[in-house]
Coordinates of C-alpha atoms and ligand atoms in Angstrom, one line a residue:
Chain A
X1 CA 18.3 -33.0 -25.2
X2 CA 16.0 -34.1 -22.5
X3 CA 14.8 -37.6 -22.2
X4 CA 11.0 -37.8 -21.8
X5 CA 9.8 -40.7 -19.9
X6 CA 6.3 -39.4 -19.8
X7 CA 3.8 -41.7 -21.4
X8 CA 2.1 -39.9 -24.2
X9 CA -1.4 -40.5 -23.0
X10 CA -0.7 -39.1 -19.5
X11 CA -0.9 -35.3 -19.3
X12 CA 2.0 -33.8 -17.3
X13 CA 1.0 -32.4 -13.9
X14 CA 3.2 -29.3 -14.4
X15 CA 4.0 -28.0 -17.8
X16 CA 6.1 -24.9 -18.6
X17 CA 6.7 -23.7 -22.1
X18 CA 8.8 -20.7 -23.2
X19 CA 8.6 -19.0 -19.9
X20 CA 10.3 -15.5 -19.6
X21 CA 10.5 -13.4 -16.5
X22 CA 12.3 -10.2 -15.9
X23 CA 12.5 -7.7 -13.0
X24 CA 12.9 -4.2 -14.5
X25 CA 15.6 -4.6 -17.1
X26 CA 17.1 -7.7 -15.4
X27 CA 16.1 -10.9 -17.2
X28 CA 15.9 -13.7 -14.7
X29 CA 14.2 -16.5 -16.6
X30 CA 14.7 -16.8 -20.4
X31 CA 12.9 -19.5 -22.2
X32 CA 12.2 -22.1 -19.5
X33 CA 10.7 -25.4 -20.7
X34 CA 9.8 -28.2 -18.3
X35 CA 7.3 -31.0 -18.0
X36 CA 6.8 -33.0 -14.8
X37 CA 4.6 -36.0 -14.7
X38 CA 2.8 -37.5 -11.8
X39 CA 4.9 -38.9 -9.0
X40 CA 8.1 -37.4 -10.2
X41 CA 10.6 -35.7 -7.9
X42 CA 12.2 -33.0 -10.0
X43 CA 15.3 -31.4 -8.6
X44 CA 16.2 -28.0 -9.8
X45 CA 19.9 -27.0 -9.3
X46 CA 21.4 -23.6 -9.9
X47 CA 23.6 -20.9 -8.5
X48 CA 22.3 -18.4 -6.0
X49 CA 20.3 -15.7 -7.8
X50 CA 19.7 -17.8 -10.9
X51 CA 15.9 -17.6 -10.4
X52 CA 15.0 -20.9 -8.9
X53 CA 12.7 -19.4 -6.2
X54 CA 11.2 -17.1 -8.8
X55 CA 10.3 -20.2 -10.9
X56 CA 8.3 -21.9 -8.2
X57 CA 6.7 -18.7 -7.1
X58 CA 5.4 -18.4 -10.6
X59 CA 3.9 -21.9 -10.4
X60 CA 1.7 -20.9 -7.5
X61 CA 0.8 -17.5 -8.9
X62 CA 2.8 -15.5 -6.3
X63 CA 4.7 -13.8 -9.2
X64 CA 3.5 -12.9 -12.6
X65 CA 5.6 -13.6 -15.7
X66 CA 6.2 -11.9 -19.1
X67 CA 5.8 -14.6 -21.7
X68 CA 5.1 -18.2 -22.1
X69 CA 2.5 -20.7 -20.7
X70 CA 2.6 -22.2 -17.3
X71 CA 0.1 -25.0 -16.7
X72 CA -0.5 -26.9 -13.4
X73 CA -3.0 -29.7 -13.4
X74 CA -3.7 -28.6 -16.9
X75 CA -4.8 -25.1 -15.9
X76 CA -3.0 -22.0 -16.9
X77 CA -2.0 -20.4 -13.7
X78 CA -1.9 -16.8 -14.9
X79 CA -5.5 -17.0 -16.1
X80 CA -6.8 -18.1 -12.7
X81 CA -8.0 -15.8 -10.0
X82 CA -10.1 -15.7 -6.9
X83 CA -11.7 -19.0 -6.0
X84 CA -10.2 -21.0 -8.8
X85 CA -6.7 -19.9 -7.9
X86 CA -7.3 -20.8 -4.3
X87 CA -8.6 -24.2 -5.3
X88 CA -5.4 -24.7 -7.2
X89 CA -3.2 -23.5 -4.4
X90 CA -4.8 -25.9 -1.9
X91 CA -3.5 -28.8 -4.1
X92 CA 0.0 -27.4 -3.9
X93 CA 2.3 -27.4 -0.8
X94 CA 4.9 -24.7 -0.8
X95 CA 7.8 -25.0 1.6
X96 CA 9.6 -21.7 1.8
X97 CA 13.3 -21.1 1.7
X98 CA 13.3 -19.5 5.2
X99 CA 10.3 -21.6 6.5
X100 CA 8.0 -18.6 6.8
X101 CA 6.4 -19.8 10.0
X102 CA 3.9 -17.4 11.6
X103 CA 6.0 -15.9 14.4
X104 CA 3.0 -14.9 16.5
X105 CA 1.6 -18.4 16.7
X106 CA 3.0 -21.5 18.3
X107 CA 3.7 -24.7 16.4
X108 CA 0.2 -26.1 17.0
X109 CA -1.5 -22.9 15.8
X110 CA 0.8 -22.7 12.8
X111 CA -0.3 -26.1 11.7
X112 CA -4.0 -25.6 12.5
X113 CA -4.2 -22.3 10.8
X114 CA -4.3 -23.4 7.1
X115 CA -6.8 -26.1 8.0
X116 CA -9.3 -24.2 10.0
X117 CA -9.2 -21.2 7.6
X118 CA -9.9 -23.3 4.6
X119 CA -12.2 -26.1 5.8
X120 CA -15.0 -24.7 7.8
X121 CA -16.6 -28.0 8.5
X122 CA -13.8 -29.8 10.3
X123 CA -14.4 -30.3 14.1
X124 CA -11.8 -29.9 16.8
X125 CA -11.1 -33.6 17.0
X126 CA -10.2 -33.9 13.4
X127 CA -8.0 -30.8 13.5
X128 CA -6.2 -32.3 16.5
X129 CA -5.7 -35.6 14.7
X130 CA -4.5 -33.9 11.5
X131 CA -1.9 -31.9 13.5
X132 CA -0.6 -34.9 15.3
X133 CA -0.4 -36.9 12.1
X134 CA 1.8 -34.3 10.3
X135 CA 3.9 -33.7 13.3
X136 CA 4.5 -37.4 13.5
X137 CA 5.4 -37.4 9.8
X138 CA 8.1 -34.8 10.4
X139 CA 9.1 -36.4 13.7
X140 CA 8.7 -33.3 15.9
X141 CA 5.7 -34.3 18.1
X142 CA 7.3 -32.9 21.3
X143 CA 7.6 -29.4 19.9
X144 CA 3.8 -28.9 19.6
X145 CA 3.6 -26.0 22.1
X146 CA 6.8 -24.2 21.2
X147 CA 7.1 -20.8 19.5
X148 CA 8.8 -20.8 16.1
X149 CA 11.5 -18.5 17.5
X150 CA 12.6 -21.2 19.9
X151 CA 13.2 -23.8 17.2
X152 CA 16.4 -24.5 15.3
X153 CA 16.7 -23.9 11.6
X154 CA 16.2 -27.6 10.7
X155 CA 13.2 -27.9 13.0
X156 CA 11.6 -24.8 11.5
X157 CA 12.1 -26.3 8.0
X158 CA 10.4 -29.5 9.1
X159 CA 7.5 -27.6 10.8
X160 CA 7.2 -25.6 7.6
X161 CA 6.9 -28.9 5.6
X162 CA 4.4 -30.2 8.1
X163 CA 2.3 -27.1 7.7
X164 CA 2.0 -27.7 4.0
X165 CA 1.3 -31.4 4.4
X166 CA -1.7 -30.7 6.6
X167 CA -3.7 -29.7 3.5
X168 CA -2.8 -33.0 1.8
X169 CA -1.2 -31.5 -1.3
X170 CA -0.7 -33.3 -4.5
X171 CA 2.3 -31.2 -5.5
X172 CA 5.1 -30.3 -3.1
X173 CA 7.5 -27.4 -3.9
X174 CA 10.5 -27.4 -1.7
X175 CA 12.7 -24.3 -1.8
X176 CA 16.2 -25.3 -0.6
X177 CA 15.0 -27.7 2.1
X178 CA 18.6 -28.5 3.2
X179 CA 20.4 -25.2 2.9
X180 CA 22.3 -24.1 5.9
X181 CA 21.8 -27.4 7.7
X182 CA 24.5 -29.9 8.9
X183 CA 24.9 -33.1 6.9
X184 CA 23.0 -35.2 9.5
X185 CA 20.0 -32.9 9.6
X186 CA 20.1 -32.7 5.8
X187 CA 20.0 -36.4 5.6
X188 CA 16.9 -36.4 7.8
X189 CA 15.3 -33.9 5.5
X190 CA 16.1 -35.9 2.4
X191 CA 14.6 -38.9 4.1
X192 CA 11.5 -36.9 5.0
X193 CA 11.1 -35.7 1.4
X194 CA 11.2 -39.3 0.2
X195 CA 8.8 -40.5 3.0
X196 CA 6.4 -37.7 2.1
X197 CA 6.4 -38.7 -1.5
X198 CA 5.7 -42.3 -0.6
X199 CA 3.1 -41.6 2.0
X200 CA 1.2 -38.8 0.3
X201 CA 2.0 -39.8 -3.2
X202 CA 3.1 -36.3 -4.2
X203 CA 4.7 -34.9 -7.3
X204 CA 7.6 -32.6 -6.2
X205 CA 10.0 -29.9 -7.3
X206 CA 13.0 -29.7 -5.0
X207 CA 15.2 -26.7 -5.3
X208 CA 18.7 -27.1 -3.9
X209 CA 22.4 -26.4 -4.1
X210 CA 23.1 -29.7 -2.4
X211 CA 24.0 -32.5 -4.7
X212 CA 23.6 -35.2 -2.1
X213 CA 20.0 -34.0 -1.7
X214 CA 19.6 -34.0 -5.4
X215 CA 21.0 -37.5 -5.8
X216 CA 18.9 -39.0 -3.0
X217 CA 15.6 -37.3 -3.6
X218 CA 15.5 -36.6 -7.3
X219 CA 14.1 -38.8 -10.0
X220 CA 15.4 -36.2 -12.5
X221 CA 17.5 -33.2 -12.1
X222 CA 17.6 -30.0 -14.1
X223 CA 20.4 -27.4 -14.1
X224 CA 19.3 -23.8 -14.3
X225 CA 22.1 -21.7 -16.0
X226 CA 21.6 -18.2 -17.3
X227 CA 17.9 -18.4 -17.0
X228 CA 17.6 -21.6 -19.0
X229 CA 17.6 -25.3 -18.2
X230 CA 21.0 -26.4 -19.4
X231 CA 20.6 -30.1 -18.7
X232 CA 17.6 -32.2 -17.7
X233 CA 17.8 -35.9 -17.0
X234 CA 18.7 -38.5 -14.5
X235 CA 21.3 -37.5 -11.9
X236 CA 24.0 -39.8 -13.3
X237 CA 23.4 -38.5 -16.8
X238 CA 23.7 -34.9 -15.9
X239 CA 26.7 -35.4 -13.7
X240 CA 28.3 -38.1 -15.8
X241 CA 32.0 -37.3 -15.4
X242 CA 32.8 -38.5 -18.9
X243 CA 30.4 -36.2 -20.9
X244 CA 28.8 -33.2 -19.4
X245 CA 31.6 -32.0 -17.2
X246 CA 33.8 -31.5 -20.2
X247 CA 31.5 -29.3 -22.1
X248 CA 30.2 -27.3 -19.2
X249 CA 32.4 -25.6 -16.6
X250 CA 29.6 -24.6 -14.4
X251 CA 28.2 -28.1 -14.0
X252 CA 31.8 -29.3 -13.3
X253 CA 32.4 -26.8 -10.6
X254 CA 29.0 -27.5 -9.1
X255 CA 29.9 -31.2 -9.0
X256 CA 33.5 -30.6 -7.7
X257 CA 32.4 -28.3 -5.0
X258 CA 29.9 -30.8 -3.6
X259 CA 31.9 -33.9 -3.8
X260 CA 35.5 -33.0 -3.3
X261 CA 35.1 -32.4 0.4
Chain B
X1 CA 20.1 6.1 -26.3
X2 CA 19.9 2.8 -24.6
X3 CA 16.5 1.3 -25.4
X4 CA 16.3 -0.6 -22.0
X5 CA 16.6 2.7 -20.2
X6 CA 13.2 3.7 -18.8
X7 CA 11.5 6.8 -19.9
X8 CA 9.7 9.0 -17.4
X9 CA 6.6 11.1 -17.9
X10 CA 8.0 14.0 -15.8
X11 CA 11.1 12.8 -13.9
X12 CA 11.9 9.8 -11.9
X13 CA 10.9 11.3 -8.5
X14 CA 7.7 12.8 -9.7
X15 CA 6.6 9.7 -11.5
X16 CA 7.5 7.7 -8.5
X17 CA 5.4 10.0 -6.3
X18 CA 2.3 9.6 -8.5
X19 CA 2.7 5.8 -8.7
X20 CA 2.9 5.7 -4.9
X21 CA -0.2 7.8 -4.5
X22 CA -2.0 5.6 -7.0
X23 CA -0.8 2.4 -5.2
X24 CA -2.1 3.8 -1.9
X25 CA -5.4 4.7 -3.4
X26 CA -5.8 1.2 -4.8
X27 CA -4.9 -0.2 -1.3
X28 CA -7.7 1.8 0.3
X29 CA -10.2 0.9 -2.4
X30 CA -9.2 -2.8 -2.0
X31 CA -10.0 -2.4 1.8
X32 CA -13.5 -1.3 1.1
X33 CA -14.0 -4.1 -1.4
X34 CA -12.7 -6.8 0.9
X35 CA -14.3 -5.6 4.0
X36 CA -17.9 -6.0 2.7
X37 CA -17.4 -9.6 1.5
X38 CA -17.3 -12.7 3.8
X39 CA -15.4 -14.3 5.5
X40 CA -15.3 -11.6 8.2
X41 CA -12.8 -13.0 10.7
X42 CA -14.7 -11.6 13.7
X43 CA -12.5 -13.4 16.1
X44 CA -9.4 -11.8 14.7
X45 CA -11.0 -8.3 14.8
X46 CA -11.8 -8.7 18.5
X47 CA -8.4 -10.1 19.1
X48 CA -6.9 -7.0 17.4
X49 CA -9.2 -4.7 19.3
X50 CA -7.6 -6.1 22.5
X51 CA -4.1 -6.1 21.1
X52 CA -4.2 -2.6 19.7
X53 CA -6.8 -0.9 22.0
X54 CA -6.4 -2.4 25.4
X55 CA -2.7 -2.3 25.4
X56 CA -2.7 1.4 24.7
X57 CA -4.9 2.0 27.7
X58 CA -2.2 2.7 30.3
X59 CA -0.4 5.2 28.1
X60 CA -3.7 7.0 27.2
X61 CA -4.7 7.1 30.9
X62 CA -1.4 8.7 31.9
X63 CA -1.2 11.1 29.0
X64 CA -4.9 12.1 29.3
X65 CA -4.6 12.7 33.1
X66 CA -1.4 14.7 32.8
X67 CA -2.8 16.8 29.9
X68 CA -5.9 17.7 32.0
X69 CA -3.8 18.8 35.0
X70 CA -1.2 20.7 33.0
X71 CA -3.7 22.4 30.8
X72 CA -5.7 23.5 33.9
X73 CA -2.6 24.7 35.7
X74 CA -1.4 26.7 32.8
X75 CA -4.8 28.3 32.1
X76 CA -5.4 29.4 35.7
X77 CA -3.1 32.4 35.9
X78 CA -4.6 34.0 32.7
X79 CA -8.1 33.6 34.0
X80 CA -7.1 34.7 37.5
X81 CA -6.0 38.1 36.1
X82 CA -9.6 38.8 35.2
X83 CA -10.8 37.1 38.4
X84 CA -12.5 34.5 36.2
X85 CA -11.2 31.2 37.6
X86 CA -14.8 30.1 37.9
X87 CA -14.8 29.8 34.2
X88 CA -12.0 27.2 34.3
X89 CA -14.3 24.1 34.1
X90 CA -16.1 25.3 31.0
X91 CA -12.9 26.5 29.3
X92 CA -11.1 23.2 30.0
X93 CA -14.2 21.2 28.9
X94 CA -14.4 22.9 25.6
X95 CA -10.7 22.5 24.9
X96 CA -10.7 18.8 25.9
X97 CA -13.9 17.7 24.3
X98 CA -13.5 19.7 21.1
X99 CA -9.8 19.1 20.5
X100 CA -7.5 17.6 23.1
X101 CA -9.1 14.3 23.8
X102 CA -9.2 13.1 20.2
X103 CA -6.0 14.8 19.1
X104 CA -3.9 13.4 22.0
X105 CA -5.3 10.0 21.4
X106 CA -4.8 10.2 17.7
X107 CA -1.1 11.2 18.1
X108 CA -0.4 8.6 20.7
X109 CA -2.0 5.9 18.7
X110 CA -0.3 7.1 15.6
X111 CA 3.0 6.4 17.4
X112 CA 2.1 3.3 19.3
X113 CA -0.4 1.5 17.1
X114 CA 0.9 2.8 13.8
X115 CA 4.4 1.6 14.5
X116 CA 3.4 -1.7 15.9
X117 CA 1.2 -2.5 12.9
X118 CA 3.9 -1.3 10.5
X119 CA 6.6 -3.4 12.1
X120 CA 4.4 -6.5 12.5
X121 CA 3.1 -6.6 8.9
X122 CA 6.5 -5.4 7.6
X123 CA 8.3 -8.3 9.2
X124 CA 5.6 -10.7 8.1
X125 CA 6.1 -9.4 4.6
X126 CA 9.8 -9.7 4.4
X127 CA 10.0 -13.1 6.0
X128 CA 7.4 -14.3 3.4
X129 CA 4.7 -15.1 6.0
X130 CA 2.3 -13.1 3.9
X131 CA 3.2 -15.1 0.9
X132 CA 2.8 -18.3 3.0
X133 CA -0.8 -17.3 3.8
X134 CA -1.5 -16.6 0.1
X135 CA -0.2 -20.0 -1.1
X136 CA -2.3 -21.7 1.5
X137 CA -5.4 -20.0 -0.1
X138 CA -5.9 -17.6 2.8
X139 CA -6.5 -14.0 1.8
X140 CA -3.8 -12.2 3.7
X141 CA -5.3 -8.8 3.0
X142 CA -8.6 -9.8 4.6
X143 CA -7.0 -11.6 7.5
X144 CA -4.3 -9.0 8.3
X145 CA -5.3 -5.7 6.9
X146 CA -9.1 -5.6 7.0
X147 CA -9.1 -6.8 10.6
X148 CA -6.5 -4.3 11.8
X149 CA -8.0 -1.3 10.1
X150 CA -11.4 -2.2 11.5
X151 CA -10.0 -2.7 15.0
X152 CA -8.3 0.7 14.8
X153 CA -11.5 2.4 13.5
X154 CA -13.5 0.9 16.4
X155 CA -11.1 1.2 19.3
X156 CA -9.4 4.6 18.7
X157 CA -12.7 6.5 19.0
X158 CA -13.4 4.7 22.3
X159 CA -9.9 5.5 23.5
X160 CA -10.6 9.1 22.4
X161 CA -13.7 9.3 24.6
X162 CA -11.9 7.7 27.4
X163 CA -9.0 10.0 27.1
X164 CA -11.3 13.0 27.2
X165 CA -12.9 11.6 30.4
X166 CA -9.6 11.0 32.1
X167 CA -8.4 14.5 31.1
X168 CA -11.5 16.0 32.6
X169 CA -10.8 14.0 35.8
X170 CA -7.2 15.4 35.8
X171 CA -8.6 18.8 35.4
X172 CA -11.1 18.3 38.1
X173 CA -8.3 17.1 40.4
X174 CA -6.5 20.4 39.9
X175 CA -9.6 22.6 40.1
X176 CA -10.8 20.8 43.2
X177 CA -7.4 21.3 44.9
X178 CA -7.3 25.0 44.2
X179 CA -10.8 26.2 43.9
X180 CA -12.5 23.5 46.0
X181 CA -15.2 23.0 43.4
X182 CA -17.4 20.0 43.9
X183 CA -17.5 17.3 41.2
X184 CA -21.1 18.0 40.4
X185 CA -20.7 21.7 39.9
X186 CA -17.4 21.0 37.9
X187 CA -19.2 18.8 35.4
X188 CA -22.4 21.0 35.5
X189 CA -20.3 24.0 34.6
X190 CA -18.2 22.2 32.1
X191 CA -20.9 20.6 30.1
X192 CA -23.2 23.6 30.1
X193 CA -21.1 25.0 27.2
X194 CA -20.6 21.7 25.3
X195 CA -23.0 21.1 22.5
X196 CA -24.0 17.9 20.8
X197 CA -22.1 19.0 17.7
X198 CA -18.9 19.2 19.8
X199 CA -19.1 15.6 20.9
X200 CA -20.2 14.4 17.5
X201 CA -17.4 16.1 15.6
X202 CA -14.9 14.9 18.1
X203 CA -16.1 11.4 17.7
X204 CA -16.1 11.7 13.9
X205 CA -12.6 13.0 14.1
X206 CA -11.5 10.0 16.2
X207 CA -13.1 7.6 13.7
X208 CA -11.2 9.2 10.9
X209 CA -8.0 9.1 12.9
X210 CA -8.5 5.5 13.7
X211 CA -9.1 4.6 10.1
X212 CA -6.1 6.6 8.9
X213 CA -3.7 5.1 11.5
X214 CA -4.8 1.5 10.8
X215 CA -4.6 2.1 7.0
X216 CA -1.2 3.7 7.0
X217 CA 0.3 1.1 9.3
X218 CA -1.0 -1.7 7.2
X219 CA -0.1 0.0 3.9
X220 CA 3.5 0.6 4.9
X221 CA 3.9 -2.8 6.5
X222 CA 2.2 -4.7 3.7
X223 CA 4.5 -3.0 1.1
X224 CA 7.8 -3.3 3.1
X225 CA 10.8 -4.5 1.1
X226 CA 14.5 -5.0 1.6
X227 CA 14.7 -7.3 4.6
X228 CA 14.9 -6.2 8.2
X229 CA 16.0 -2.7 7.3
X230 CA 12.7 -2.4 5.4
X231 CA 10.8 -3.3 8.5
X232 CA 12.3 -0.5 10.5
X233 CA 11.6 1.9 7.6
X234 CA 8.0 0.8 7.3
X235 CA 7.4 1.3 11.0
X236 CA 9.1 4.7 11.0
X237 CA 7.3 5.9 7.9
X238 CA 4.0 4.7 9.2
X239 CA 4.4 6.9 12.4
X240 CA 5.5 10.0 10.5
X241 CA 2.8 9.8 7.9
X242 CA 0.1 8.9 10.3
X243 CA 0.9 11.8 12.6
X244 CA 1.1 14.2 9.7
X245 CA -2.3 13.1 8.4
X246 CA -3.8 13.3 11.9
X247 CA -2.9 16.9 12.0
X248 CA -4.2 17.6 8.6
X249 CA -7.5 15.9 9.3
X250 CA -7.8 17.7 12.6
X251 CA -7.6 21.0 10.8
X252 CA -10.0 20.0 8.1
X253 CA -12.6 18.5 10.4
X254 CA -12.5 21.5 12.8
X255 CA -13.1 23.8 9.9
X256 CA -16.0 21.7 8.7
X257 CA -17.5 21.6 12.2
X258 CA -17.2 25.4 12.4
X259 CA -19.1 25.7 9.1
X260 CA -21.9 23.6 10.4
X261 CA -21.9 25.5 13.7
X262 CA -22.3 28.8 11.8
X263 CA -24.9 27.5 9.5
Ligands
ATP301 N1 10.5 -9.4 -6.0 C1 11.6 -9.2 -6.7 N2 11.9 -8.0 -7.2 C2 13.0 -7.7 -7.9 N3 13.9 -8.7 -8.2 C3 13.7 -9.9 -7.7 C4 12.5 -10.2 -7.0 N4 12.6 -11.5 -6.6 C5 13.8 -12.0 -7.2 N5 14.4 -11.0 -7.8 C6 15.7 -11.2 -8.5 O1 15.6 -12.4 -9.3 C7 16.8 -13.1 -9.3 C8 16.5 -14.5 -8.9 O2 16.1 -14.6 -7.6 P1 15.8 -15.9 -6.8 O3 15.3 -15.6 -5.5 O4 14.8 -16.7 -7.7 O5 17.2 -16.7 -6.8 P2 17.5 -18.1 -6.3 O6 17.9 -18.9 -7.5 O7 16.3 -18.7 -5.6 O8 18.7 -17.9 -5.4 P3 19.0 -18.5 -3.9 O9 19.6 -19.8 -4.2 O10 20.0 -17.6 -3.3 O11 17.7 -18.6 -3.2 C9 17.7 -12.4 -8.3 O12 18.7 -11.7 -9.0 C10 16.8 -11.4 -7.6 O13 17.5 -10.2 -7.3
MG302 MG1 15.9 -19.0 -3.6

């Protein structure tokens, strides 16, 4: 099974045990187990509709679940509410699949919004500095006064990431950061993810279909199949042509699809 | 029987209806809970007052004025039959102050404001902007719903009074042209029959309309599902439901005002 490189004395930052989630009579997640320790970049792979987005939405308390325990920073997410939940959410950055930028605000306002709403004591100078810093980090300084509607998909993704960085999160959750982007832009995003991890020292979960992204950004990868993690381990172990491909058609086709081209 | 098949208390439709009513009830209760606790987002409330109120002003002006003129023109022949055209100002004033001003404003705002809130919140919902607020520890209900409902409750009564005033001006315009009444005697005549209760009940009506319109728009938008199609549906349902409720409330409040009057 999975190889745990977690030191026994160090509590995992994210710990999921026996997680079940269904919508109506459709079971989406069935017995999910996962532990992520500090500084790891965990890549979650899986087919469309396999429940990857649902999984990370559960981590921030956007969705409830049916059974199991989900702990982030040692706290059970479903037991938190109000101020405690907000405090937890401030430590987590969530980059949405479709960026979810606020359409009615320009880039600057999008970035300022989480900061000014949460920290009442910051002054204008500090806000300005923080905005410039995260824009610099995602390399889009010149777009500061544009509206989200005027940005390309890749730029929107990067602004979305910048918006989460402004609160200096300790965990980053990326929902398909490279989907629908050309290889060069994808490459830039992969680099951005790695840079963010180095610069802000984050622990990340990266959801993707894109094996290049998985290979470049992930310290471990997990395959989500039929609501369970089929394989968890280093990229080369999971996609070892000699072993796993043989016993699992899905993993093989995933691999072939990405690398044959 | 398949065990995973859901059982219904009555039938699918009826159960669904009661769940919806309960959901709407919870939404309204949540509004009152959230609105009394800080933070209050005053800046956003004022911003929404301008967005929703000020931008409806041209339409209200036009509709109010036209209503005044048309109503006067249409009433004149009937009164002329009895040679009672001098009663026009008081007849019109009663109609406008008691009913038309707030009702016309209510209906126009149900269309304009209700649909714009429904569509805006609906699209924010389906593009996960509301979720994005939530995960950055901002209470979207407080920031989006409470502010808009308050803005509607504040601005729609003001628009209602304004609409009444413009309608009276429209009416004066017509009366002045035909009967050559002076503005002083027009208003003197008009207001001699208006009581405090008339103005008060009309204002109360507008406040209720404003609250309803804001609440319905927010409720439908906030609970939109199914992508862009859901946004259109939310806006549409917001308008239909708000207009329907405005009429119901009109009838109820008029009835209540009449009880008080008789009392
Ligand atoms: N709010 C919801 N209500 C009902 N069903 C839902 C809801 N959210 C997700 N689902 C269902 O859960 C399943 C998993 O959805 P999810 O969005 O997690 O997929 P995904 O793995 O992220 O796919 P993709 O790669 O396309 O984003 C889907 O079948 C979807 O229909
Ligand atoms: Mg997804």
